[in-house]
PDB file of C-alpha atoms in Angstrom:
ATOM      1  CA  UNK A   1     -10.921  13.297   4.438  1.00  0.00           C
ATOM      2  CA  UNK A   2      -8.447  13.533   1.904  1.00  0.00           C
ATOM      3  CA  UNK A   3      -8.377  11.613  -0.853  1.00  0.00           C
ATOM      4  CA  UNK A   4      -5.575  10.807  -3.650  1.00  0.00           C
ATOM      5  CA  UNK A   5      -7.727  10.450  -6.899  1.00  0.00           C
ATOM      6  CA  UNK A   6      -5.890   8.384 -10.035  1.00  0.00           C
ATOM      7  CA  UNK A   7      -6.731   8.253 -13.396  1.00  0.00           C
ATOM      8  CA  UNK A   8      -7.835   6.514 -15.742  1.00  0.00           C
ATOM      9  CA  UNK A   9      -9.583   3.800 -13.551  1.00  0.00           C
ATOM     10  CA  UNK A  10      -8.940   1.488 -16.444  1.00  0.00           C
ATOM     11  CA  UNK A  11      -6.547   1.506 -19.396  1.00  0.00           C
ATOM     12  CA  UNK A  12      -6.484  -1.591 -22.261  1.00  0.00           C
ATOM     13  CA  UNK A  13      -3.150  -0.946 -24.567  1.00  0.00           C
ATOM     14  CA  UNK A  14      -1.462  -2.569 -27.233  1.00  0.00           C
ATOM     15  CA  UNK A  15       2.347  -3.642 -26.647  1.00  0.00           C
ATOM     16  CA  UNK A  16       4.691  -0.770 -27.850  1.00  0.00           C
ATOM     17  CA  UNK A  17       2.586   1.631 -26.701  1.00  0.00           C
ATOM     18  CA  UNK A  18       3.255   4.704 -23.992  1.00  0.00           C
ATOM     19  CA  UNK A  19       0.798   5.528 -21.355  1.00  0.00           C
ATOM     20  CA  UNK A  20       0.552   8.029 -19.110  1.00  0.00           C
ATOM     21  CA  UNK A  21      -1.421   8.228 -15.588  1.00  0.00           C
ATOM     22  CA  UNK A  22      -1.688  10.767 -13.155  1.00  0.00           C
ATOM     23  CA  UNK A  23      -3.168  11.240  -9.211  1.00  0.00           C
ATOM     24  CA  UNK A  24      -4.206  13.975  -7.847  1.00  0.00           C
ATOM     25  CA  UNK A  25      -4.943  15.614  -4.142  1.00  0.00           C
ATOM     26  CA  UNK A  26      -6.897  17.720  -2.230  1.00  0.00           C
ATOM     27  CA  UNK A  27      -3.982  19.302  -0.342  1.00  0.00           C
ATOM     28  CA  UNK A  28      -0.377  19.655  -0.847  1.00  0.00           C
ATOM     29  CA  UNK A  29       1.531  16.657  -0.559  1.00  0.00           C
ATOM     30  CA  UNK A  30       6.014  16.583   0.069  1.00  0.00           C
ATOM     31  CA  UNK A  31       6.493  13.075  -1.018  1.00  0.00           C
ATOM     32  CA  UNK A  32       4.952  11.494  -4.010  1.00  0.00           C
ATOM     33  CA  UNK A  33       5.277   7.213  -4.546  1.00  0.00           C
ATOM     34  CA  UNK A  34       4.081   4.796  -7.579  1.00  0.00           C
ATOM     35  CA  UNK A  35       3.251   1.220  -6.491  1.00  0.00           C
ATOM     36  CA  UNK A  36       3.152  -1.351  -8.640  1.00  0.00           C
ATOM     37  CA  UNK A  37       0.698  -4.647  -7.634  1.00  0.00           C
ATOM     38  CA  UNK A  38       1.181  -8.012  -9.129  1.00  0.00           C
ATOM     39  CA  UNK A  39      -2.309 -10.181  -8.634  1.00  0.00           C
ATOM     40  CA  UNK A  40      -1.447 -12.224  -5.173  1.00  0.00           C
ATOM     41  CA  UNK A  41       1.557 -10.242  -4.092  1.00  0.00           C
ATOM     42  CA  UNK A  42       1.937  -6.704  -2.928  1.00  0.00           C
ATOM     43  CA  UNK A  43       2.570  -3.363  -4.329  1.00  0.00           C
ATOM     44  CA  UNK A  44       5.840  -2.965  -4.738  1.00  0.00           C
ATOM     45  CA  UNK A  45       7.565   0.398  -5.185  1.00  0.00           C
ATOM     46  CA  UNK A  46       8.890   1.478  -8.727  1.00  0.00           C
ATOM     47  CA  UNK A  47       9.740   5.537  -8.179  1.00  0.00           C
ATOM     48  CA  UNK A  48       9.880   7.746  -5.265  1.00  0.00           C
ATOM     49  CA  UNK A  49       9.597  11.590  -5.473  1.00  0.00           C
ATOM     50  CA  UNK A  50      10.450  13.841  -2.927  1.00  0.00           C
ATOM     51  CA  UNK A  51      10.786  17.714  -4.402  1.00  0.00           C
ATOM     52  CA  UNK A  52       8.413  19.739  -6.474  1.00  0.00           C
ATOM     53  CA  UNK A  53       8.981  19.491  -9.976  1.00  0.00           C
ATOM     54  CA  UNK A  54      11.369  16.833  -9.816  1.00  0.00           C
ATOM     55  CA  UNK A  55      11.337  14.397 -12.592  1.00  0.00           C
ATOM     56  CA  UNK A  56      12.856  11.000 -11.637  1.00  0.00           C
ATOM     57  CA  UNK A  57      13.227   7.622 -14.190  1.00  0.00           C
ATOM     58  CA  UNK A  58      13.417   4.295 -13.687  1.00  0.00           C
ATOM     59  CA  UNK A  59      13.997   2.077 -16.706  1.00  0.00           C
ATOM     60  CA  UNK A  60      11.011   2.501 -18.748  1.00  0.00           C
ATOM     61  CA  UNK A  61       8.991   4.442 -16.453  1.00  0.00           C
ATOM     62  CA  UNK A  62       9.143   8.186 -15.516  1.00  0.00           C
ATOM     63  CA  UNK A  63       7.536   9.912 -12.765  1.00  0.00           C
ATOM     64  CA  UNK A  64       7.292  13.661 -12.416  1.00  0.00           C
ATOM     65  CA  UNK A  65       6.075  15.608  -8.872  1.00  0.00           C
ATOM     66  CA  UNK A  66       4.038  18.500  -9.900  1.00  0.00           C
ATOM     67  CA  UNK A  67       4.750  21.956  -9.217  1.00  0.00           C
ATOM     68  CA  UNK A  68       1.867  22.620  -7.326  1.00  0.00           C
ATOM     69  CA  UNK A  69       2.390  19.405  -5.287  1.00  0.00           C
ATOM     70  CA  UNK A  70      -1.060  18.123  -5.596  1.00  0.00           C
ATOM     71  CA  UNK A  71      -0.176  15.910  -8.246  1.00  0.00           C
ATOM     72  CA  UNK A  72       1.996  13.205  -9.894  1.00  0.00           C
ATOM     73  CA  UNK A  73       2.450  11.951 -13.157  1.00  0.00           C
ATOM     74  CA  UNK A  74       3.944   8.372 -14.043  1.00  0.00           C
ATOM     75  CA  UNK A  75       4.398   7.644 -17.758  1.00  0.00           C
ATOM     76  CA  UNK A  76       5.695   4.216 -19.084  1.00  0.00           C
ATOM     77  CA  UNK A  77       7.199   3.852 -22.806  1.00  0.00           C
ATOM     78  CA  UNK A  78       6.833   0.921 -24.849  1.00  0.00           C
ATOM     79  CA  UNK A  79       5.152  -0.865 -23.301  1.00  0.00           C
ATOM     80  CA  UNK A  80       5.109  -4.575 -22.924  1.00  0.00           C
ATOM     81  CA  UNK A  81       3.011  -7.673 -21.360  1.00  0.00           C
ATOM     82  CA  UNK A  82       4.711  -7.825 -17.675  1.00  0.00           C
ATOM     83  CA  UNK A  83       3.569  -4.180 -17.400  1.00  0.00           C
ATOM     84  CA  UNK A  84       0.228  -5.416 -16.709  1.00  0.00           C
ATOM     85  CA  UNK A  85      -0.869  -4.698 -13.169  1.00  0.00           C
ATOM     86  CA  UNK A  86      -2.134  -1.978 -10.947  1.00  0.00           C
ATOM     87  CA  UNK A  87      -0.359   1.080 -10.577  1.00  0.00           C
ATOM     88  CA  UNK A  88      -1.289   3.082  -7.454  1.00  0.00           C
ATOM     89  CA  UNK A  89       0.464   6.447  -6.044  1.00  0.00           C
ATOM     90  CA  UNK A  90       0.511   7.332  -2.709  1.00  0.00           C
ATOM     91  CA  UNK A  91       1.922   9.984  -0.568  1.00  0.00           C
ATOM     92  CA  UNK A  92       2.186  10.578   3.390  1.00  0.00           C
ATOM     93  CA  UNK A  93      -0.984  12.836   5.080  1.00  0.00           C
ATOM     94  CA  UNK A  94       0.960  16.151   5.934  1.00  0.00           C
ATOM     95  CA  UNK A  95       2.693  15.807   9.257  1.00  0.00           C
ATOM     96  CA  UNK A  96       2.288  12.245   9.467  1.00  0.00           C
ATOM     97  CA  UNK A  97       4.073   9.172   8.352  1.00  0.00           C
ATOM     98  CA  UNK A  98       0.555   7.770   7.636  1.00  0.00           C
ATOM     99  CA  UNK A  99       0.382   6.823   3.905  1.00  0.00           C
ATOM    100  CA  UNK A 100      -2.546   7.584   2.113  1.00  0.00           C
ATOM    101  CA  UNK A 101      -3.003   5.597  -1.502  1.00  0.00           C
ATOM    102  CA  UNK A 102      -4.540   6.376  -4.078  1.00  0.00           C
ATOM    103  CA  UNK A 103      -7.374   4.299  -5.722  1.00  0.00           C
ATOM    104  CA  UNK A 104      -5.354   2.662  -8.364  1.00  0.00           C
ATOM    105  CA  UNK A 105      -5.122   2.649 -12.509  1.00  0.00           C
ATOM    106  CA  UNK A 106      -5.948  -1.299 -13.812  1.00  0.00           C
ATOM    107  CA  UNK A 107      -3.616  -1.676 -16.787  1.00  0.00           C
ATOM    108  CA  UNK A 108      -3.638  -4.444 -19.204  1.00  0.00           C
ATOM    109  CA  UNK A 109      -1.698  -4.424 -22.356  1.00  0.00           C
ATOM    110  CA  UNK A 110      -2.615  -6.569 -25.088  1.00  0.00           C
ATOM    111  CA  UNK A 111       0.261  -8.224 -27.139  1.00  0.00           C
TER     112      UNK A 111
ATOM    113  CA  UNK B   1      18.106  -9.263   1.374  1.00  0.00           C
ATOM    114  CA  UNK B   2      14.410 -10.825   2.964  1.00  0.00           C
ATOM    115  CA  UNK B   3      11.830  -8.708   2.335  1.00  0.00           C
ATOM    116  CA  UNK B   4       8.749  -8.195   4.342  1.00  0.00           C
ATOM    117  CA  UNK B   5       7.547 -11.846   5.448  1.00  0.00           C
ATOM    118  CA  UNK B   6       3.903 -12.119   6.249  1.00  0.00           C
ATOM    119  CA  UNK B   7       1.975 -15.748   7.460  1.00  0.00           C
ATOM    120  CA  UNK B   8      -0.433 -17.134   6.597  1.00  0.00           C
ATOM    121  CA  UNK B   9      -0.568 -16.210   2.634  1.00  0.00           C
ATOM    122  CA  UNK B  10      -4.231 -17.583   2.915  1.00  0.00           C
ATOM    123  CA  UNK B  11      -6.885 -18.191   5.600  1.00  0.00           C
ATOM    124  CA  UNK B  12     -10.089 -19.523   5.217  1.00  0.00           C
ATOM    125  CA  UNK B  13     -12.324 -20.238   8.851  1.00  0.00           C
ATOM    126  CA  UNK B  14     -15.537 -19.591  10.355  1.00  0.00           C
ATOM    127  CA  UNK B  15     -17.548 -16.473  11.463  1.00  0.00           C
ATOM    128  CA  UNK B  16     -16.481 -16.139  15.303  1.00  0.00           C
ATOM    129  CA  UNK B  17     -13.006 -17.692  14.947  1.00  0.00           C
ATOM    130  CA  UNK B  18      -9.983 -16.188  15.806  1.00  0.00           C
ATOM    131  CA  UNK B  19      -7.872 -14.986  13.349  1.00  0.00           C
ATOM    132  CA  UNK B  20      -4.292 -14.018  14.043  1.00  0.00           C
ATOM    133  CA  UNK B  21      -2.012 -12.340  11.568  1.00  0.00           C
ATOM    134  CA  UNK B  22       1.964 -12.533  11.457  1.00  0.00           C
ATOM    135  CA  UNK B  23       4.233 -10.091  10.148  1.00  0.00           C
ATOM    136  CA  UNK B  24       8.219  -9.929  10.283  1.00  0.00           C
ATOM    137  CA  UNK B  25       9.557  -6.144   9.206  1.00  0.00           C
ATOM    138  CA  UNK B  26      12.444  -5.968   7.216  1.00  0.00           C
ATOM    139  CA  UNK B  27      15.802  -5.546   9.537  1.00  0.00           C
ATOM    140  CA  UNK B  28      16.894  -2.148  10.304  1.00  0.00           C
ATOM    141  CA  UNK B  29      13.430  -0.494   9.186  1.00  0.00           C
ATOM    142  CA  UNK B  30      11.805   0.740  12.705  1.00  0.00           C
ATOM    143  CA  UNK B  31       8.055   1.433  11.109  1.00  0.00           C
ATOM    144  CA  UNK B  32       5.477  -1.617  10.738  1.00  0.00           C
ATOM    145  CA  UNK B  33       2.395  -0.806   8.816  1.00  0.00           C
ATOM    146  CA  UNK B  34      -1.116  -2.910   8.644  1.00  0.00           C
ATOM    147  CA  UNK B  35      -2.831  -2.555   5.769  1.00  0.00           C
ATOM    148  CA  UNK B  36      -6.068  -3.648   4.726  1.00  0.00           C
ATOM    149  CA  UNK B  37      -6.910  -3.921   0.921  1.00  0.00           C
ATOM    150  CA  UNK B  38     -10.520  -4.376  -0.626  1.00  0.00           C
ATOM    151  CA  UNK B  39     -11.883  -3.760  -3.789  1.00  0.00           C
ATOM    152  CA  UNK B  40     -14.925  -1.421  -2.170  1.00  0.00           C
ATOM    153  CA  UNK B  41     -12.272   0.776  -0.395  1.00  0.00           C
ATOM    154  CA  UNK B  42      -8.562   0.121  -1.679  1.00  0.00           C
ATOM    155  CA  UNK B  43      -5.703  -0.279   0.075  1.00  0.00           C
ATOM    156  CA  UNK B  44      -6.588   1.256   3.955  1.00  0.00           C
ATOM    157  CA  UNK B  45      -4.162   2.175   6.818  1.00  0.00           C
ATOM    158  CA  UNK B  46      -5.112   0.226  10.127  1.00  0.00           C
ATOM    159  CA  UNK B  47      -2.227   0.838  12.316  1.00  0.00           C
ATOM    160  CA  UNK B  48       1.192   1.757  12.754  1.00  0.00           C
ATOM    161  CA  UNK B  49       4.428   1.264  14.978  1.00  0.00           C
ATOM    162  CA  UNK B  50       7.411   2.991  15.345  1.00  0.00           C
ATOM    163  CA  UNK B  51       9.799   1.548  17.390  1.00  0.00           C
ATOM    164  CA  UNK B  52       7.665  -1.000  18.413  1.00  0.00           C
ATOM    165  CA  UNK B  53       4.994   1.282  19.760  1.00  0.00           C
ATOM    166  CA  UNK B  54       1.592   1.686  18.607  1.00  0.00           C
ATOM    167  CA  UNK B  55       1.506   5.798  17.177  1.00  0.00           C
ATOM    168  CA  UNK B  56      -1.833   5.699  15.440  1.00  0.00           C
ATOM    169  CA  UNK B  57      -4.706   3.008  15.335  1.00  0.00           C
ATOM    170  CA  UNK B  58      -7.551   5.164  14.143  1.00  0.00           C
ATOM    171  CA  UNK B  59      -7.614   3.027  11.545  1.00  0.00           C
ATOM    172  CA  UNK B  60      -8.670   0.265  13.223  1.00  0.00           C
ATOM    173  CA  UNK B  61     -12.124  -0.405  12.287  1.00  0.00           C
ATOM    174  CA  UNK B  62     -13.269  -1.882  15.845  1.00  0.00           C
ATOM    175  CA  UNK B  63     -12.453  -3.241  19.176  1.00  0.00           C
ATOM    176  CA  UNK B  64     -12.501  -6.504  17.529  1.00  0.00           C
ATOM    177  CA  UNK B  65      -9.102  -5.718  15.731  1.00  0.00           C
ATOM    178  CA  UNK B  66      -6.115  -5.623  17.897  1.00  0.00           C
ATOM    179  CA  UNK B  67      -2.209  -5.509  16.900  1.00  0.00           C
ATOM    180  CA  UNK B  68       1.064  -5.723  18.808  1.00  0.00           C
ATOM    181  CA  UNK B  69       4.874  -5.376  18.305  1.00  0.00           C
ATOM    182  CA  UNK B  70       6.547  -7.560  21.074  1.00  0.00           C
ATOM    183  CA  UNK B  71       9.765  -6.939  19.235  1.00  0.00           C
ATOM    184  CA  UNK B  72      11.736  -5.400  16.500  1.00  0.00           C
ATOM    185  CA  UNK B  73      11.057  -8.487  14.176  1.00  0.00           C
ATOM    186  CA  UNK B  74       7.816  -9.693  14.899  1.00  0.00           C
ATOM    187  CA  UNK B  75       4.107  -8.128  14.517  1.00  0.00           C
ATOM    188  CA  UNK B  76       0.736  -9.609  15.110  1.00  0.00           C
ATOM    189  CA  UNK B  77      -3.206  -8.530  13.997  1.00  0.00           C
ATOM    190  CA  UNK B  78      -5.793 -10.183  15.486  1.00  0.00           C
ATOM    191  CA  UNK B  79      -9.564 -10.379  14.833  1.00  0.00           C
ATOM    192  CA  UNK B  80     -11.473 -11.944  17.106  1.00  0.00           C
ATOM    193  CA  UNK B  81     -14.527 -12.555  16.316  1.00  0.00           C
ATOM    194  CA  UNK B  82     -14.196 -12.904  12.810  1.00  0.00           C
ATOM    195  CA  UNK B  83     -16.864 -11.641  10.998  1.00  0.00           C
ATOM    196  CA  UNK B  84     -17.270 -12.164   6.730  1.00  0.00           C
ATOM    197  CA  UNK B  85     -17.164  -8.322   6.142  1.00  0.00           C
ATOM    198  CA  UNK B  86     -13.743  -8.545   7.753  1.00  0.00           C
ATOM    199  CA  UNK B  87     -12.415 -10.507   4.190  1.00  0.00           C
ATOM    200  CA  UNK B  88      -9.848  -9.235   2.698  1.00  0.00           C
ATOM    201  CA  UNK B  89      -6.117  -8.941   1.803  1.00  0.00           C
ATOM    202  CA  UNK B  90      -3.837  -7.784   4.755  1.00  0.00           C
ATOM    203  CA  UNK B  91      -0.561  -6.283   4.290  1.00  0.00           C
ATOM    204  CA  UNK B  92       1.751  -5.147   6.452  1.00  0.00           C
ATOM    205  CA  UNK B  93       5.022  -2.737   5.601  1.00  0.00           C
ATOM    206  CA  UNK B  94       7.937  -1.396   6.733  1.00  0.00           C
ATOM    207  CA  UNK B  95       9.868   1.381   6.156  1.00  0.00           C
ATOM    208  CA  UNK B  96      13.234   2.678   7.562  1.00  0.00           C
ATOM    209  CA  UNK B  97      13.821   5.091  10.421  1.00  0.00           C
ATOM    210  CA  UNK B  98      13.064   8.197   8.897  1.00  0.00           C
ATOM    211  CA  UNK B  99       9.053   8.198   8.837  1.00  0.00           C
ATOM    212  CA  UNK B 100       8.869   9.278   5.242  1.00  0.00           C
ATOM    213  CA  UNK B 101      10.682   6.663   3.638  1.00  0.00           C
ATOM    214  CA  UNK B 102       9.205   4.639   1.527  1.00  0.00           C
ATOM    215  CA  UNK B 103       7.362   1.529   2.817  1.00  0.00           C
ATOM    216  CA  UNK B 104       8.240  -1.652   1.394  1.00  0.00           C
ATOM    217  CA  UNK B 105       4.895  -4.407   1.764  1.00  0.00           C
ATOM    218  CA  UNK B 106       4.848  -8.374   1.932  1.00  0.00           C
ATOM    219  CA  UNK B 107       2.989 -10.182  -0.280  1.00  0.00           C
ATOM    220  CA  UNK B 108      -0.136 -10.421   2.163  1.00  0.00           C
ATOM    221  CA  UNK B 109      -2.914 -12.414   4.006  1.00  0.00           C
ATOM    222  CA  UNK B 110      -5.905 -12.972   1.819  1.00  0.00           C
ATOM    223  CA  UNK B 111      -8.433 -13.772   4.416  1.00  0.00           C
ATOM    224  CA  UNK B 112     -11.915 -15.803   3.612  1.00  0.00           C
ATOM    225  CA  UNK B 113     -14.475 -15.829   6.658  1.00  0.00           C
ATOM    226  CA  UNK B 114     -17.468 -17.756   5.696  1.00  0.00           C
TER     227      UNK B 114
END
């Protein structure tokens, strides 16, 4: 089935830092979200993409929607302790409203 | 503006139980989302309504899962029986009319069957 792959897995920063993070698919995908998940709440959504190419902000963070539409980029800048979480992208399977997530980049930053 | 409101936060009860999960969508948004999250298999579609009707359960991993929509404002998931393998974090989501909106989750069930 298809399958939204992230990476890294795993990132350990220091505050101030940038990171980057990307997900990528098996097929093309129209719509491109990054999730953000707090430990005991859920993911909550930071940008949302919807046209190849496009590069959309949001504070800090910056997502871009690739031009081949199998994959998504999501960098932060400087970044600082509440960034810590897991940050998972997700699109909808073609033709369907049924989301498909990816499997998530852990980040911690250390202060 | 509430967001997504889910009940119980937690749930801890014994293999065989029934287990009944409450969800209330956000106003307005006319798609309701189960999700199930584990650290094994991440965050995994069960079922979702539109309009209050069931469009696609194949997510559902057996007959012992079950979820309805009586009403615009008010979603269920049941388990029954409960089995441990079935502990995990349920979420549910909504989104607005327009299927590919994004969906906006509650803060979830974590479920504990011993």
């Amino acid at each position: 089935g298809q399958q939204l792959n992230q990476s890294p897995q795993s990132m350990f920063i220091q505050e101030g830092e940038d990171v980057s993070m990307n997900c990528t698919s098996s097929s093309i995908f129209n719509t491109w979200l990054w999730y953000k998940q707090d430990p005991g709440e859920g993911p909550v959504l930071l940008i949302a993409l919807y046209k190849a190419g496009e590069l959309t902000s949001n504070g800090r963070l910056t997502a871009q929607f690739g031009i081949t539409r199998k994959d998504s980029f999501l960098n932060i800048s400087a970044s600082i302790p509440s960034d810590v979480g897991i940050y998972f992208c997700a699109g909808p399977h073609p033709g369907t409203y049924k989301y498909i997530f990816g499997t998530g980049t852990r980040l911690k930053v250390l202060a | 503006d509430a967001g997504v409101i889910q009940s119980p936060r937690h749930e801890v009860t014994e293999m065989g139980q029934e287990v009944t999960l409450r969800c209330k969508p956000i106003s307005g948004h006319d798609y309701l989302f189960w999700y199930r999250q584990t650290m094994m298999r991440g965050l995994e579609l069960l079922i979702y309504f539109n309009n209050n009707v069931p469009i696609d359960d194949s997510g559902m991993p057996e007959d012992r899962f079950s979820a309805k929509m009586p009403n615009a404002s008010f979603s269920t998931l049941k388990i029954q029986p409960s089995e441990p393998r079935d502990s995990a974090v349920y979420f549910c989501a909504s989104s607005l009319t327009a299927g590919d909106q994004p969906q906006h989750f509650g803060d979830g069930t974590r479920l504990s069957i011993l």
